[in-house]
PDB file of C-alpha atoms in Angstrom:
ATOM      1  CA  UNK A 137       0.000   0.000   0.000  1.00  0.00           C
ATOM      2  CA  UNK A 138       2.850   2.528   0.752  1.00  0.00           C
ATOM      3  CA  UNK A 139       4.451   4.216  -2.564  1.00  0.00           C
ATOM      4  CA  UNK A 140       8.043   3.729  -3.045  1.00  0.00           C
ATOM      5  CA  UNK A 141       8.546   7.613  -2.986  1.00  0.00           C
ATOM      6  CA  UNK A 142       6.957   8.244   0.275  1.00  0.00           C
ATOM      7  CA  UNK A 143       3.499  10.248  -1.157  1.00  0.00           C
ATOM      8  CA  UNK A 144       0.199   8.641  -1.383  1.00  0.00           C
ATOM      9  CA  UNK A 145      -1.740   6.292   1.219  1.00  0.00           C
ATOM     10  CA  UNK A 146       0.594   5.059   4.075  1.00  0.00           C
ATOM     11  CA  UNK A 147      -0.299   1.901   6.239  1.00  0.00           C
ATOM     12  CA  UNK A 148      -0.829   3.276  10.544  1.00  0.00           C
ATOM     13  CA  UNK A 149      -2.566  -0.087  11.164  1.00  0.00           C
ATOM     14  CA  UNK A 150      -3.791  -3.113  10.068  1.00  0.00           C
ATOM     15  CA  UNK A 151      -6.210  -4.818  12.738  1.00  0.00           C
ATOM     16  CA  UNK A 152      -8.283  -8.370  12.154  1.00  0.00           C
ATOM     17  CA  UNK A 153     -11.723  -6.888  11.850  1.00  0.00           C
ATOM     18  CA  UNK A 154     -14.336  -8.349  14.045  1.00  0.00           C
ATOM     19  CA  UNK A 155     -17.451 -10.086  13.380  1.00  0.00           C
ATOM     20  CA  UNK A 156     -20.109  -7.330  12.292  1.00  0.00           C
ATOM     21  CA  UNK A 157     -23.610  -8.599  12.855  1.00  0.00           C
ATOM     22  CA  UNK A 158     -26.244  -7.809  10.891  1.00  0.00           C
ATOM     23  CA  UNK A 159     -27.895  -4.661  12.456  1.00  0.00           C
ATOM     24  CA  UNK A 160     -24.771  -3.149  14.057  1.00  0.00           C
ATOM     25  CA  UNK A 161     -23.701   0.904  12.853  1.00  0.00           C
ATOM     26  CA  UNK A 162     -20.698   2.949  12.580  1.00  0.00           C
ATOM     27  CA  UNK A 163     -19.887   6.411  13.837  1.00  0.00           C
ATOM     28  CA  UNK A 164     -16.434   9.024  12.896  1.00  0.00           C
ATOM     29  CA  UNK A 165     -16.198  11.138  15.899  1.00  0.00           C
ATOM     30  CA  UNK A 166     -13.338  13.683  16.451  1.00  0.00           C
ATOM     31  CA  UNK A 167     -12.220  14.513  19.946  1.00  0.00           C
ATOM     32  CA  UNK A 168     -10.981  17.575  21.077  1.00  0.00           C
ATOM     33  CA  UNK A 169      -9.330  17.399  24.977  1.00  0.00           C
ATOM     34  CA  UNK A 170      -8.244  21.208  26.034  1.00  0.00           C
ATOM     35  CA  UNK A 171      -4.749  20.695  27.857  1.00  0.00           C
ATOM     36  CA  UNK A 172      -4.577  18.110  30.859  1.00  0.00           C
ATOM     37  CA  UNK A 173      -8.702  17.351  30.239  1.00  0.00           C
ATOM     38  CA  UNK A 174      -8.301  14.205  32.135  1.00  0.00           C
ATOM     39  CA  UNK A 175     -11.147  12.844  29.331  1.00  0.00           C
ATOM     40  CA  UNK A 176     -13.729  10.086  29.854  1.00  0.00           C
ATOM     41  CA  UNK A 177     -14.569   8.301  33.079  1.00  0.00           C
ATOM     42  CA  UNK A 178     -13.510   4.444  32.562  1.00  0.00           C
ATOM     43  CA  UNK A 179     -16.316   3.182  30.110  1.00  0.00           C
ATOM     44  CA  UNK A 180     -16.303   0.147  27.732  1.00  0.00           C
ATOM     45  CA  UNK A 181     -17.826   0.518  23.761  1.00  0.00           C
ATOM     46  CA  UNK A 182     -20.060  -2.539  22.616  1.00  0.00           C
ATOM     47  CA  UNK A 183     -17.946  -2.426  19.885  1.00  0.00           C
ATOM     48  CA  UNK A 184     -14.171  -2.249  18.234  1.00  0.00           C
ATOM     49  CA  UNK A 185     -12.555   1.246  18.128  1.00  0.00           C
ATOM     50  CA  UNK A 186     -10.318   2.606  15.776  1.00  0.00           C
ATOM     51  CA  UNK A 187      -8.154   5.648  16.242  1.00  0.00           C
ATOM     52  CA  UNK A 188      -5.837   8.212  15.026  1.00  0.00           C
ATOM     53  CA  UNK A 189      -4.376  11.226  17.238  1.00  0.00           C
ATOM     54  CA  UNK A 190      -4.280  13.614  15.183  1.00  0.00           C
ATOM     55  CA  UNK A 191      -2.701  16.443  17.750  1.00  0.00           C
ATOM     56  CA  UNK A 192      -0.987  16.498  20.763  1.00  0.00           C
ATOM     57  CA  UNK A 193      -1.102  13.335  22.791  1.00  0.00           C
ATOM     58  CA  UNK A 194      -3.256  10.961  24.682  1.00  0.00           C
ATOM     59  CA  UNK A 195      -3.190   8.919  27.868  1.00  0.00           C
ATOM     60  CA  UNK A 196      -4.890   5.696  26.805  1.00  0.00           C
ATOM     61  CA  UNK A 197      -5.328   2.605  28.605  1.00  0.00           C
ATOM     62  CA  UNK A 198      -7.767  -0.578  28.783  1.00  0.00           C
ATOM     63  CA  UNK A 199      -8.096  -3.440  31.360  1.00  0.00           C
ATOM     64  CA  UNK A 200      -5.067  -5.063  31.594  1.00  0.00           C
ATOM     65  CA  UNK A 201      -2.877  -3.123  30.031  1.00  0.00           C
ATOM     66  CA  UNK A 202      -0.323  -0.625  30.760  1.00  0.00           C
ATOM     67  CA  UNK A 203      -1.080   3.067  30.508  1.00  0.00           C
ATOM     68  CA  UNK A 204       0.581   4.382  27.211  1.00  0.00           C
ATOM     69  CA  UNK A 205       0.545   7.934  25.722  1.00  0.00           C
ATOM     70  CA  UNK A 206       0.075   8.363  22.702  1.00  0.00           C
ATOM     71  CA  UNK A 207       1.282  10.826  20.479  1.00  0.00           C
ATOM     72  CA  UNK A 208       0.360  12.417  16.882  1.00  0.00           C
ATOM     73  CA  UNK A 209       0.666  10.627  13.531  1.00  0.00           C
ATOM     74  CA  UNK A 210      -0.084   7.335  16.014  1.00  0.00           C
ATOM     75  CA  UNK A 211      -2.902   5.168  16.382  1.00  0.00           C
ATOM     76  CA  UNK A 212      -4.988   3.253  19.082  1.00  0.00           C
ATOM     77  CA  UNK A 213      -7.423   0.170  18.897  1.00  0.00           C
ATOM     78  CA  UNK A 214      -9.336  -1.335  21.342  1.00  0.00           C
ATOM     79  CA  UNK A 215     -11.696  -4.211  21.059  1.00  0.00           C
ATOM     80  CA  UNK A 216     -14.848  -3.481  22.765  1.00  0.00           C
ATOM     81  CA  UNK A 217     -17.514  -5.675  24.420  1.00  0.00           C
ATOM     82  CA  UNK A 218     -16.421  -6.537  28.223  1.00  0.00           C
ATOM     83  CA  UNK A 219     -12.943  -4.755  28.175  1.00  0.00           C
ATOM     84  CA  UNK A 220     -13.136  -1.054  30.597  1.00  0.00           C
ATOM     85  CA  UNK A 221     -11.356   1.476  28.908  1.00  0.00           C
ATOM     86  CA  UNK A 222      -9.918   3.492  31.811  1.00  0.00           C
ATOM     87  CA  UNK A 223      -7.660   6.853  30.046  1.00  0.00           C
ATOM     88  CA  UNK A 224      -8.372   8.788  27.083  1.00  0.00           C
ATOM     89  CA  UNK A 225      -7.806  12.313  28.408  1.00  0.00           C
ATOM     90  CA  UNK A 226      -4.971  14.858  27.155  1.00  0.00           C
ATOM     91  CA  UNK A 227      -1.527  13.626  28.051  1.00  0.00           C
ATOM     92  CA  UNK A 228      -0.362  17.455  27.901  1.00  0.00           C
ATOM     93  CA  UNK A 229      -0.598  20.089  30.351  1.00  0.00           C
ATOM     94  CA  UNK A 230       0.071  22.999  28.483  1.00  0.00           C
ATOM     95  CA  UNK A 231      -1.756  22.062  25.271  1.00  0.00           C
ATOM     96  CA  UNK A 232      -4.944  20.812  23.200  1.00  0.00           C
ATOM     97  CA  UNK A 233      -4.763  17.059  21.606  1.00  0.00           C
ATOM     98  CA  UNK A 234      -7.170  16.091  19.330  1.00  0.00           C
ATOM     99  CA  UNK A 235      -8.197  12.162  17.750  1.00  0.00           C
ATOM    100  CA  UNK A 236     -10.416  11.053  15.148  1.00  0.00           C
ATOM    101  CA  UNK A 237     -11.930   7.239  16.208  1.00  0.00           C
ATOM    102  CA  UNK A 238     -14.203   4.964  13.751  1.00  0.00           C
ATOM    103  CA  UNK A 239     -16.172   3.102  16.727  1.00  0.00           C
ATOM    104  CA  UNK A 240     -18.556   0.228  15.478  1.00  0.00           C
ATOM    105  CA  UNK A 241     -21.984  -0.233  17.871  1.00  0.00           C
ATOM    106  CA  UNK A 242     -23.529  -3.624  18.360  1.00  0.00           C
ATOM    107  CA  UNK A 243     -27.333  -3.639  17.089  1.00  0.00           C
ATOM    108  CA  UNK A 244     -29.469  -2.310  19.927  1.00  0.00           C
ATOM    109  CA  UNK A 245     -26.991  -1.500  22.304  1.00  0.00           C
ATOM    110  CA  UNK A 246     -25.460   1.830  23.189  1.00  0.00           C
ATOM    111  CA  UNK A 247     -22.175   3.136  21.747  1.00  0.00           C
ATOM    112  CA  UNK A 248     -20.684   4.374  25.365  1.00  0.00           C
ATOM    113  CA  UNK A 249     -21.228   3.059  28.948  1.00  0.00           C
ATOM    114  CA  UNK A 250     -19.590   4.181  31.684  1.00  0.00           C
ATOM    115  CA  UNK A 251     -18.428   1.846  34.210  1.00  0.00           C
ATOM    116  CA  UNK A 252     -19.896   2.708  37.559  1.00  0.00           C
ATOM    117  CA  UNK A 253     -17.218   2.313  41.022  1.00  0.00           C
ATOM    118  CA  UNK A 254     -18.675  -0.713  42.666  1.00  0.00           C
ATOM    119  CA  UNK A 255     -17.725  -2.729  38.859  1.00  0.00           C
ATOM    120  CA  UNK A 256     -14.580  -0.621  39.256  1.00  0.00           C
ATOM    121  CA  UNK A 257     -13.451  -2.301  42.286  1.00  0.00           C
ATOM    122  CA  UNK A 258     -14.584  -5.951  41.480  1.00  0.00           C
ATOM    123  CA  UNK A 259     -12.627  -5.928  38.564  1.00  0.00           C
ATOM    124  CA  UNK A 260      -9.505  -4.182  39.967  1.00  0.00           C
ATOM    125  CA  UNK A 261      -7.434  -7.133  39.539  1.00  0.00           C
ATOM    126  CA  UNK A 262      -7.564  -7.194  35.711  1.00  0.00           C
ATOM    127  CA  UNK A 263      -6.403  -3.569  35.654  1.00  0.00           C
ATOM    128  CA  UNK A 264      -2.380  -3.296  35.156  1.00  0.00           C
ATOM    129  CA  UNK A 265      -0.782  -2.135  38.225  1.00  0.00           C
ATOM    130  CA  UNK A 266      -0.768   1.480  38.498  1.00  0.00           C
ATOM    131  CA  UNK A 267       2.587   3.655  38.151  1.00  0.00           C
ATOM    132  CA  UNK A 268       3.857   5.014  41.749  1.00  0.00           C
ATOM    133  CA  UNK A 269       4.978   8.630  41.435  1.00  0.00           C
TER     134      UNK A 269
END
């Protein structure tokens, strides 16, 4: 897919794709974090997520995984379903960051849920153990 000389489409990811059921819908949503916006509360999709920072930087992390940043020109995935997605916010103090994510939404279910704190705590053995400062 990449040209030889450098110009025209360039691979950022190549993911299996998942299982679309009959029924399900996509959405393109770009989103904008003002500097250190600590983002969404942990939430899980009912679907795969697709991403591209297009700005700045990003804290991301999911259930059992290690926090990452990261940064412009980069992307993220994340599969949906079960799996809490605990950091999206801006990863910089001092300035805006900005993604564009292609989310997929099982039929009849909604897009976003966030994870309330007494789900938070029975599953806070699958999170990734937590950087000490």
């Amino acid at each position: 897919m990449d040209s030889a000389d450098g110009t025209g489409p360039k691979m950022l990811a190549d993911v299996e794709p998942p299982f679309i059921p009959e029924g399900a819908s996509g959405m393109t949503v770009l989103v904008e974090w003002p500097p250190g916006d600590p983002g969404t509360p942990p939430h899980r999709h009912s679907g795969p997520c697709y991403g591209y920072v297009t700005e700045g930087a990003i804290r991301f992390e999911l259930e059992g995984e290690p926090e990452r940043v990261i940064k412009a020109g980069e992307t993220l995935f994340e599969p949906g379903g079960d799996v809490i997605h605990y950091q999206n916010g801006n990863a910089l103090p001092d300035a805006p960051s900005k993604f564009v994510v292609f989310m997929l939404c099982a039929p009849g279910q909604p897009m976003l849920t966030v994870v309330d704190e007494e789900e938070l705590e029975k599953r806070a053995h699958l999170r990734h153990p937590r950087p000490t400062d």
